[in-house]
């Protein structure tokens, strides 16, 4: 059974959502604030690191952005836990900042439990599926992408990418030389069309460039095609 950690100060909402997710086959651990949630993450009752963190943005002791920042700075595998952030509807800046800090996905409140479940499954599927039947490794000059290990090396050094960013990179690299619209990229990765005016993908692309490009402001690998989307360049280093 996959385990979820939910950090949510609305006890009634957490109970309702938790019961729904438990009926869907997940184990749930709940914390009412950021401090308690970080403690449960580092010392989980089951002894195993949770498979995913559902993190509310508004918490009584520290906001979800600070929790996200602290999680990503934890040692070892703890820093790599997928994070699905719950944000206030109509507040795109919080979503952008959350994604920049390393959240893998977001869901505006109020939401339907079914959509939360679908998002959770999508994030976990991206983490476990890897490349499926495709080639285990992709190499482009000094850039190496290992599907099974879900690692990216640039000139032999590990690039720091979230699970979602890794899948965005794989999506582009698999189709090197082909221009993809934002809708096509999001459909391939998330399994649903891009929401109107949602620019979160641009935030992630910026983070990927910072991790794999020698000069993120003048990228050579992931190129923007103005008015269309992105293309992964085939040229070697």
PDB file of C-alpha atoms in Angstrom:
ATOM      1  CA  UNK A   1       0.000   0.000   0.000  1.00  0.00           C
ATOM      2  CA  UNK A   2       1.383   3.387  -0.985  1.00  0.00           C
ATOM      3  CA  UNK A   3       1.610   5.892   1.834  1.00  0.00           C
ATOM      4  CA  UNK A   4       0.662   9.569   1.655  1.00  0.00           C
ATOM      5  CA  UNK A   5       1.513  12.325   4.119  1.00  0.00           C
ATOM      6  CA  UNK A   6      -1.010  15.166   4.196  1.00  0.00           C
ATOM      7  CA  UNK A   7      -0.117  18.468   5.848  1.00  0.00           C
ATOM      8  CA  UNK A   8      -3.419  20.337   6.138  1.00  0.00           C
ATOM      9  CA  UNK A   9      -4.680  22.513   8.993  1.00  0.00           C
ATOM     10  CA  UNK A  10      -8.362  22.029   8.114  1.00  0.00           C
ATOM     11  CA  UNK A  11      -9.055  18.890  10.142  1.00  0.00           C
ATOM     12  CA  UNK A  12     -12.512  18.383   8.653  1.00  0.00           C
ATOM     13  CA  UNK A  13     -11.236  18.611   5.072  1.00  0.00           C
ATOM     14  CA  UNK A  14      -8.295  16.349   5.877  1.00  0.00           C
ATOM     15  CA  UNK A  15     -10.608  13.726   7.380  1.00  0.00           C
ATOM     16  CA  UNK A  16     -12.978  13.794   4.417  1.00  0.00           C
ATOM     17  CA  UNK A  17     -10.187  13.606   1.838  1.00  0.00           C
ATOM     18  CA  UNK A  18      -8.258  11.067   3.891  1.00  0.00           C
ATOM     19  CA  UNK A  19     -11.218   8.702   4.070  1.00  0.00           C
ATOM     20  CA  UNK A  20     -11.727   9.010   0.315  1.00  0.00           C
ATOM     21  CA  UNK A  21      -8.060   8.263  -0.396  1.00  0.00           C
ATOM     22  CA  UNK A  22      -8.071   5.325   2.031  1.00  0.00           C
ATOM     23  CA  UNK A  23     -11.057   3.840   0.207  1.00  0.00           C
ATOM     24  CA  UNK A  24      -8.978   4.218  -2.954  1.00  0.00           C
ATOM     25  CA  UNK A  25      -6.201   2.088  -1.509  1.00  0.00           C
ATOM     26  CA  UNK A  26      -3.781   4.560   0.074  1.00  0.00           C
ATOM     27  CA  UNK A  27      -2.472   4.771   3.589  1.00  0.00           C
ATOM     28  CA  UNK A  28      -2.798   8.277   5.067  1.00  0.00           C
ATOM     29  CA  UNK A  29      -0.824  10.094   7.737  1.00  0.00           C
ATOM     30  CA  UNK A  30      -2.039  13.577   8.661  1.00  0.00           C
ATOM     31  CA  UNK A  31      -0.372  16.579  10.272  1.00  0.00           C
ATOM     32  CA  UNK A  32      -2.095  19.840  11.186  1.00  0.00           C
ATOM     33  CA  UNK A  33       0.915  22.123  10.750  1.00  0.00           C
ATOM     34  CA  UNK A  34       4.277  22.344   9.050  1.00  0.00           C
ATOM     35  CA  UNK A  35       6.436  21.461  12.030  1.00  0.00           C
ATOM     36  CA  UNK A  36       4.480  18.299  12.781  1.00  0.00           C
ATOM     37  CA  UNK A  37       4.456  17.369   9.108  1.00  0.00           C
ATOM     38  CA  UNK A  38       8.230  17.702   8.768  1.00  0.00           C
ATOM     39  CA  UNK A  39       8.666  15.564  11.882  1.00  0.00           C
ATOM     40  CA  UNK A  40       6.396  12.844  10.465  1.00  0.00           C
ATOM     41  CA  UNK A  41       8.263  12.947   7.170  1.00  0.00           C
ATOM     42  CA  UNK A  42      11.614  12.415   8.842  1.00  0.00           C
ATOM     43  CA  UNK A  43      10.334   9.867  11.371  1.00  0.00           C
ATOM     44  CA  UNK A  44       7.289   8.219   9.763  1.00  0.00           C
ATOM     45  CA  UNK A  45       5.194   5.958  12.040  1.00  0.00           C
ATOM     46  CA  UNK A  46       5.456   3.098   9.531  1.00  0.00           C
ATOM     47  CA  UNK A  47       9.230   3.451   9.321  1.00  0.00           C
ATOM     48  CA  UNK A  48       9.054   4.014   5.551  1.00  0.00           C
ATOM     49  CA  UNK A  49       9.316   7.361   3.794  1.00  0.00           C
ATOM     50  CA  UNK A  50       5.896   8.381   2.389  1.00  0.00           C
ATOM     51  CA  UNK A  51       5.435   7.992  -1.352  1.00  0.00           C
ATOM     52  CA  UNK A  52       3.975  11.472  -1.774  1.00  0.00           C
ATOM     53  CA  UNK A  53       3.347  14.643   0.223  1.00  0.00           C
ATOM     54  CA  UNK A  54       0.057  16.537  -0.098  1.00  0.00           C
ATOM     55  CA  UNK A  55       0.926  20.003   1.174  1.00  0.00           C
ATOM     56  CA  UNK A  56      -1.445  22.867   1.910  1.00  0.00           C
ATOM     57  CA  UNK A  57      -0.115  26.345   1.204  1.00  0.00           C
ATOM     58  CA  UNK A  58      -1.753  28.037   4.188  1.00  0.00           C
ATOM     59  CA  UNK A  59      -0.596  26.583   7.513  1.00  0.00           C
ATOM     60  CA  UNK A  60      -0.722  28.085  11.029  1.00  0.00           C
ATOM     61  CA  UNK A  61       2.986  27.953  11.882  1.00  0.00           C
ATOM     62  CA  UNK A  62       4.732  28.309   8.518  1.00  0.00           C
ATOM     63  CA  UNK A  63       3.405  28.478   4.990  1.00  0.00           C
ATOM     64  CA  UNK A  64       3.576  25.568   2.582  1.00  0.00           C
ATOM     65  CA  UNK A  65       6.282  27.286   0.550  1.00  0.00           C
ATOM     66  CA  UNK A  66       8.617  27.198   3.547  1.00  0.00           C
ATOM     67  CA  UNK A  67       7.737  23.544   4.183  1.00  0.00           C
ATOM     68  CA  UNK A  68       8.470  22.773   0.528  1.00  0.00           C
ATOM     69  CA  UNK A  69      11.797  24.595   0.763  1.00  0.00           C
ATOM     70  CA  UNK A  70      12.771  22.635   3.877  1.00  0.00           C
ATOM     71  CA  UNK A  71      11.755  19.305   2.354  1.00  0.00           C
ATOM     72  CA  UNK A  72      13.896  19.922  -0.715  1.00  0.00           C
ATOM     73  CA  UNK A  73      16.881  20.670   1.520  1.00  0.00           C
ATOM     74  CA  UNK A  74      16.576  17.425   3.527  1.00  0.00           C
ATOM     75  CA  UNK A  75      19.286  14.782   3.080  1.00  0.00           C
ATOM     76  CA  UNK A  76      19.060  11.764   0.810  1.00  0.00           C
ATOM     77  CA  UNK A  77      15.804  10.371  -0.548  1.00  0.00           C
ATOM     78  CA  UNK A  78      13.708  12.569   1.732  1.00  0.00           C
ATOM     79  CA  UNK A  79      14.428  15.559  -0.497  1.00  0.00           C
ATOM     80  CA  UNK A  80      13.076  13.727  -3.543  1.00  0.00           C
ATOM     81  CA  UNK A  81       9.579  12.967  -2.266  1.00  0.00           C
ATOM     82  CA  UNK A  82       6.962  14.131  -4.800  1.00  0.00           C
ATOM     83  CA  UNK A  83       4.987  17.141  -3.545  1.00  0.00           C
ATOM     84  CA  UNK A  84       1.461  18.015  -4.599  1.00  0.00           C
ATOM     85  CA  UNK A  85       0.641  21.495  -3.329  1.00  0.00           C
ATOM     86  CA  UNK A  86      -2.867  22.710  -2.501  1.00  0.00           C
ATOM     87  CA  UNK A  87      -3.151  26.394  -3.375  1.00  0.00           C
ATOM     88  CA  UNK A  88      -5.736  29.153  -3.162  1.00  0.00           C
ATOM     89  CA  UNK A  89      -7.780  29.418  -6.322  1.00  0.00           C
ATOM     90  CA  UNK A  90      -6.937  32.427  -8.445  1.00  0.00           C
ATOM     91  CA  UNK A  91      -3.491  32.979  -6.920  1.00  0.00           C
ATOM     92  CA  UNK A  92      -1.051  32.051  -9.722  1.00  0.00           C
ATOM     93  CA  UNK A  93       1.968  33.624  -8.028  1.00  0.00           C
ATOM     94  CA  UNK A  94       1.825  31.111  -5.161  1.00  0.00           C
ATOM     95  CA  UNK A  95       1.681  28.288  -7.695  1.00  0.00           C
ATOM     96  CA  UNK A  96       4.670  29.655  -9.589  1.00  0.00           C
ATOM     97  CA  UNK A  97       6.740  30.105  -6.444  1.00  0.00           C
ATOM     98  CA  UNK A  98       5.787  26.625  -5.262  1.00  0.00           C
ATOM     99  CA  UNK A  99       6.874  25.088  -8.553  1.00  0.00           C
ATOM    100  CA  UNK A 100      10.112  27.036  -8.456  1.00  0.00           C
ATOM    101  CA  UNK A 101      10.795  25.624  -4.985  1.00  0.00           C
ATOM    102  CA  UNK A 102      10.338  22.083  -6.238  1.00  0.00           C
ATOM    103  CA  UNK A 103       6.646  21.139  -6.029  1.00  0.00           C
ATOM    104  CA  UNK A 104       5.721  18.540  -8.656  1.00  0.00           C
ATOM    105  CA  UNK A 105       2.118  19.583  -9.166  1.00  0.00           C
ATOM    106  CA  UNK A 106      -0.550  21.816  -7.681  1.00  0.00           C
ATOM    107  CA  UNK A 107      -4.302  21.744  -7.187  1.00  0.00           C
ATOM    108  CA  UNK A 108      -6.339  24.893  -6.502  1.00  0.00           C
ATOM    109  CA  UNK A 109      -8.921  24.903  -3.729  1.00  0.00           C
ATOM    110  CA  UNK A 110     -11.768  24.091  -3.643  1.00  0.00           C
ATOM    111  CA  UNK A 111     -11.271  20.774  -5.432  1.00  0.00           C
ATOM    112  CA  UNK A 112     -13.066  17.518  -6.025  1.00  0.00           C
ATOM    113  CA  UNK A 113     -11.522  14.532  -4.195  1.00  0.00           C
ATOM    114  CA  UNK A 114     -11.612  12.635  -7.475  1.00  0.00           C
ATOM    115  CA  UNK A 115      -9.340  15.203  -9.098  1.00  0.00           C
ATOM    116  CA  UNK A 116      -6.942  15.051  -6.153  1.00  0.00           C
ATOM    117  CA  UNK A 117      -6.856  11.267  -6.510  1.00  0.00           C
ATOM    118  CA  UNK A 118      -6.188  11.557 -10.241  1.00  0.00           C
ATOM    119  CA  UNK A 119      -3.348  14.034  -9.643  1.00  0.00           C
ATOM    120  CA  UNK A 120      -1.803  11.817  -6.965  1.00  0.00           C
ATOM    121  CA  UNK A 121      -1.917   8.767  -9.216  1.00  0.00           C
ATOM    122  CA  UNK A 122      -0.428  10.730 -12.110  1.00  0.00           C
ATOM    123  CA  UNK A 123       2.509  11.980 -10.028  1.00  0.00           C
ATOM    124  CA  UNK A 124       3.164   8.504  -8.618  1.00  0.00           C
ATOM    125  CA  UNK A 125       2.868   6.946 -12.064  1.00  0.00           C
ATOM    126  CA  UNK A 126       5.461   9.343 -13.430  1.00  0.00           C
ATOM    127  CA  UNK A 127       7.751   8.348 -10.569  1.00  0.00           C
ATOM    128  CA  UNK A 128       7.383   4.587 -11.070  1.00  0.00           C
ATOM    129  CA  UNK A 129       6.856   4.189 -14.829  1.00  0.00           C
ATOM    130  CA  UNK A 130      10.160   5.645 -15.958  1.00  0.00           C
ATOM    131  CA  UNK A 131      10.650   4.923 -19.628  1.00  0.00           C
ATOM    132  CA  UNK A 132       8.594   1.730 -19.871  1.00  0.00           C
ATOM    133  CA  UNK A 133       9.743  -0.132 -23.008  1.00  0.00           C
ATOM    134  CA  UNK A 134      11.875   2.632 -24.478  1.00  0.00           C
ATOM    135  CA  UNK A 135      15.659   2.786 -24.344  1.00  0.00           C
ATOM    136  CA  UNK A 136      17.016   2.880 -20.816  1.00  0.00           C
ATOM    137  CA  UNK A 137      19.372   5.781 -21.468  1.00  0.00           C
ATOM    138  CA  UNK A 138      19.348   8.821 -23.698  1.00  0.00           C
ATOM    139  CA  UNK A 139      22.616  10.581 -24.495  1.00  0.00           C
ATOM    140  CA  UNK A 140      23.113  13.963 -26.086  1.00  0.00           C
ATOM    141  CA  UNK A 141      26.751  14.931 -25.873  1.00  0.00           C
ATOM    142  CA  UNK A 142      27.563  15.562 -22.213  1.00  0.00           C
ATOM    143  CA  UNK A 143      23.892  15.132 -21.222  1.00  0.00           C
ATOM    144  CA  UNK A 144      22.883  11.630 -20.050  1.00  0.00           C
ATOM    145  CA  UNK A 145      19.351  10.678 -19.019  1.00  0.00           C
ATOM    146  CA  UNK A 146      18.830   7.336 -17.278  1.00  0.00           C
ATOM    147  CA  UNK A 147      15.187   6.281 -17.308  1.00  0.00           C
ATOM    148  CA  UNK A 148      15.376   3.456 -14.792  1.00  0.00           C
ATOM    149  CA  UNK A 149      17.455   5.350 -12.260  1.00  0.00           C
ATOM    150  CA  UNK A 150      15.568   8.567 -13.076  1.00  0.00           C
ATOM    151  CA  UNK A 151      18.809  10.504 -13.032  1.00  0.00           C
ATOM    152  CA  UNK A 152      20.277  13.189 -15.251  1.00  0.00           C
ATOM    153  CA  UNK A 153      24.010  13.760 -15.592  1.00  0.00           C
ATOM    154  CA  UNK A 154      25.666  16.768 -17.182  1.00  0.00           C
ATOM    155  CA  UNK A 155      29.351  16.174 -17.853  1.00  0.00           C
ATOM    156  CA  UNK A 156      29.234  13.451 -15.208  1.00  0.00           C
ATOM    157  CA  UNK A 157      27.597  15.611 -12.529  1.00  0.00           C
ATOM    158  CA  UNK A 158      24.067  14.977 -11.277  1.00  0.00           C
ATOM    159  CA  UNK A 159      21.449  17.564 -12.253  1.00  0.00           C
ATOM    160  CA  UNK A 160      18.927  18.457  -9.543  1.00  0.00           C
ATOM    161  CA  UNK A 161      15.434  17.953 -11.000  1.00  0.00           C
ATOM    162  CA  UNK A 162      12.093  17.137  -9.424  1.00  0.00           C
ATOM    163  CA  UNK A 163      10.161  14.071 -10.559  1.00  0.00           C
ATOM    164  CA  UNK A 164       7.895  16.225 -12.708  1.00  0.00           C
ATOM    165  CA  UNK A 165      10.802  18.109 -14.278  1.00  0.00           C
ATOM    166  CA  UNK A 166      12.496  14.813 -15.080  1.00  0.00           C
ATOM    167  CA  UNK A 167       9.385  13.705 -16.974  1.00  0.00           C
ATOM    168  CA  UNK A 168       9.177  16.997 -18.850  1.00  0.00           C
ATOM    169  CA  UNK A 169      12.794  16.571 -19.912  1.00  0.00           C
ATOM    170  CA  UNK A 170      12.198  12.959 -21.001  1.00  0.00           C
ATOM    171  CA  UNK A 171       9.132  14.016 -22.982  1.00  0.00           C
ATOM    172  CA  UNK A 172      11.175  16.558 -24.936  1.00  0.00           C
ATOM    173  CA  UNK A 173      14.310  14.415 -25.288  1.00  0.00           C
ATOM    174  CA  UNK A 174      12.328  11.465 -26.682  1.00  0.00           C
ATOM    175  CA  UNK A 175      11.088  13.778 -29.412  1.00  0.00           C
ATOM    176  CA  UNK A 176      14.343  15.615 -30.063  1.00  0.00           C
ATOM    177  CA  UNK A 177      14.075  17.922 -33.039  1.00  0.00           C
ATOM    178  CA  UNK A 178      10.285  18.003 -32.919  1.00  0.00           C
ATOM    179  CA  UNK A 179       8.493  21.171 -31.853  1.00  0.00           C
ATOM    180  CA  UNK A 180       5.910  20.489 -29.144  1.00  0.00           C
ATOM    181  CA  UNK A 181       3.185  22.844 -28.016  1.00  0.00           C
ATOM    182  CA  UNK A 182       2.610  23.380 -24.302  1.00  0.00           C
ATOM    183  CA  UNK A 183      -0.630  21.429 -24.606  1.00  0.00           C
ATOM    184  CA  UNK A 184       1.176  18.460 -26.179  1.00  0.00           C
ATOM    185  CA  UNK A 185       3.846  18.452 -23.487  1.00  0.00           C
ATOM    186  CA  UNK A 186       1.358  18.660 -20.638  1.00  0.00           C
ATOM    187  CA  UNK A 187      -0.877  16.028 -22.202  1.00  0.00           C
ATOM    188  CA  UNK A 188       2.082  13.648 -22.494  1.00  0.00           C
ATOM    189  CA  UNK A 189       3.257  14.214 -18.928  1.00  0.00           C
ATOM    190  CA  UNK A 190       0.138  14.885 -16.926  1.00  0.00           C
ATOM    191  CA  UNK A 191      -2.457  13.120 -19.043  1.00  0.00           C
ATOM    192  CA  UNK A 192      -4.669  16.157 -19.398  1.00  0.00           C
ATOM    193  CA  UNK A 193      -4.719  19.292 -21.479  1.00  0.00           C
ATOM    194  CA  UNK A 194      -3.071  22.482 -20.271  1.00  0.00           C
ATOM    195  CA  UNK A 195      -5.437  24.719 -18.345  1.00  0.00           C
ATOM    196  CA  UNK A 196      -6.197  28.051 -19.969  1.00  0.00           C
ATOM    197  CA  UNK A 197      -3.499  30.654 -19.276  1.00  0.00           C
ATOM    198  CA  UNK A 198      -1.534  28.182 -17.149  1.00  0.00           C
ATOM    199  CA  UNK A 199       2.122  29.140 -17.489  1.00  0.00           C
ATOM    200  CA  UNK A 200       3.497  26.761 -14.885  1.00  0.00           C
ATOM    201  CA  UNK A 201       5.216  24.746 -17.600  1.00  0.00           C
ATOM    202  CA  UNK A 202       7.395  27.771 -18.377  1.00  0.00           C
ATOM    203  CA  UNK A 203       8.529  27.864 -14.756  1.00  0.00           C
ATOM    204  CA  UNK A 204       9.536  24.219 -14.928  1.00  0.00           C
ATOM    205  CA  UNK A 205      11.364  24.726 -18.226  1.00  0.00           C
ATOM    206  CA  UNK A 206      13.353  27.500 -16.631  1.00  0.00           C
ATOM    207  CA  UNK A 207      14.333  25.186 -13.781  1.00  0.00           C
ATOM    208  CA  UNK A 208      15.341  22.417 -16.194  1.00  0.00           C
ATOM    209  CA  UNK A 209      17.471  24.826 -18.197  1.00  0.00           C
ATOM    210  CA  UNK A 210      19.182  26.011 -15.032  1.00  0.00           C
ATOM    211  CA  UNK A 211      20.022  22.384 -14.235  1.00  0.00           C
ATOM    212  CA  UNK A 212      21.267  21.169 -17.628  1.00  0.00           C
ATOM    213  CA  UNK A 213      22.360  24.196 -19.660  1.00  0.00           C
ATOM    214  CA  UNK A 214      25.772  25.829 -19.429  1.00  0.00           C
ATOM    215  CA  UNK A 215      23.981  29.185 -19.718  1.00  0.00           C
ATOM    216  CA  UNK A 216      20.277  29.040 -18.863  1.00  0.00           C
ATOM    217  CA  UNK A 217      19.699  32.489 -20.377  1.00  0.00           C
ATOM    218  CA  UNK A 218      21.113  31.324 -23.699  1.00  0.00           C
ATOM    219  CA  UNK A 219      19.974  27.679 -23.885  1.00  0.00           C
ATOM    220  CA  UNK A 220      21.344  25.265 -26.457  1.00  0.00           C
ATOM    221  CA  UNK A 221      19.275  22.187 -25.599  1.00  0.00           C
ATOM    222  CA  UNK A 222      15.737  23.308 -24.751  1.00  0.00           C
ATOM    223  CA  UNK A 223      14.735  26.047 -27.148  1.00  0.00           C
ATOM    224  CA  UNK A 224      11.616  28.200 -27.091  1.00  0.00           C
ATOM    225  CA  UNK A 225       9.671  28.412 -30.326  1.00  0.00           C
ATOM    226  CA  UNK A 226       7.879  31.715 -29.967  1.00  0.00           C
ATOM    227  CA  UNK A 227       4.117  31.407 -30.100  1.00  0.00           C
ATOM    228  CA  UNK A 228       4.263  27.595 -30.302  1.00  0.00           C
ATOM    229  CA  UNK A 229       6.124  25.799 -27.512  1.00  0.00           C
ATOM    230  CA  UNK A 230       9.490  24.079 -27.057  1.00  0.00           C
ATOM    231  CA  UNK A 231      11.923  21.885 -28.952  1.00  0.00           C
ATOM    232  CA  UNK A 232      14.818  19.761 -27.682  1.00  0.00           C
ATOM    233  CA  UNK A 233      17.802  20.406 -29.962  1.00  0.00           C
ATOM    234  CA  UNK A 234      19.640  17.359 -31.304  1.00  0.00           C
ATOM    235  CA  UNK A 235      23.068  18.939 -31.711  1.00  0.00           C
ATOM    236  CA  UNK A 236      25.986  17.488 -29.778  1.00  0.00           C
ATOM    237  CA  UNK A 237      28.187  19.421 -27.357  1.00  0.00           C
TER     238      UNK A 237
END
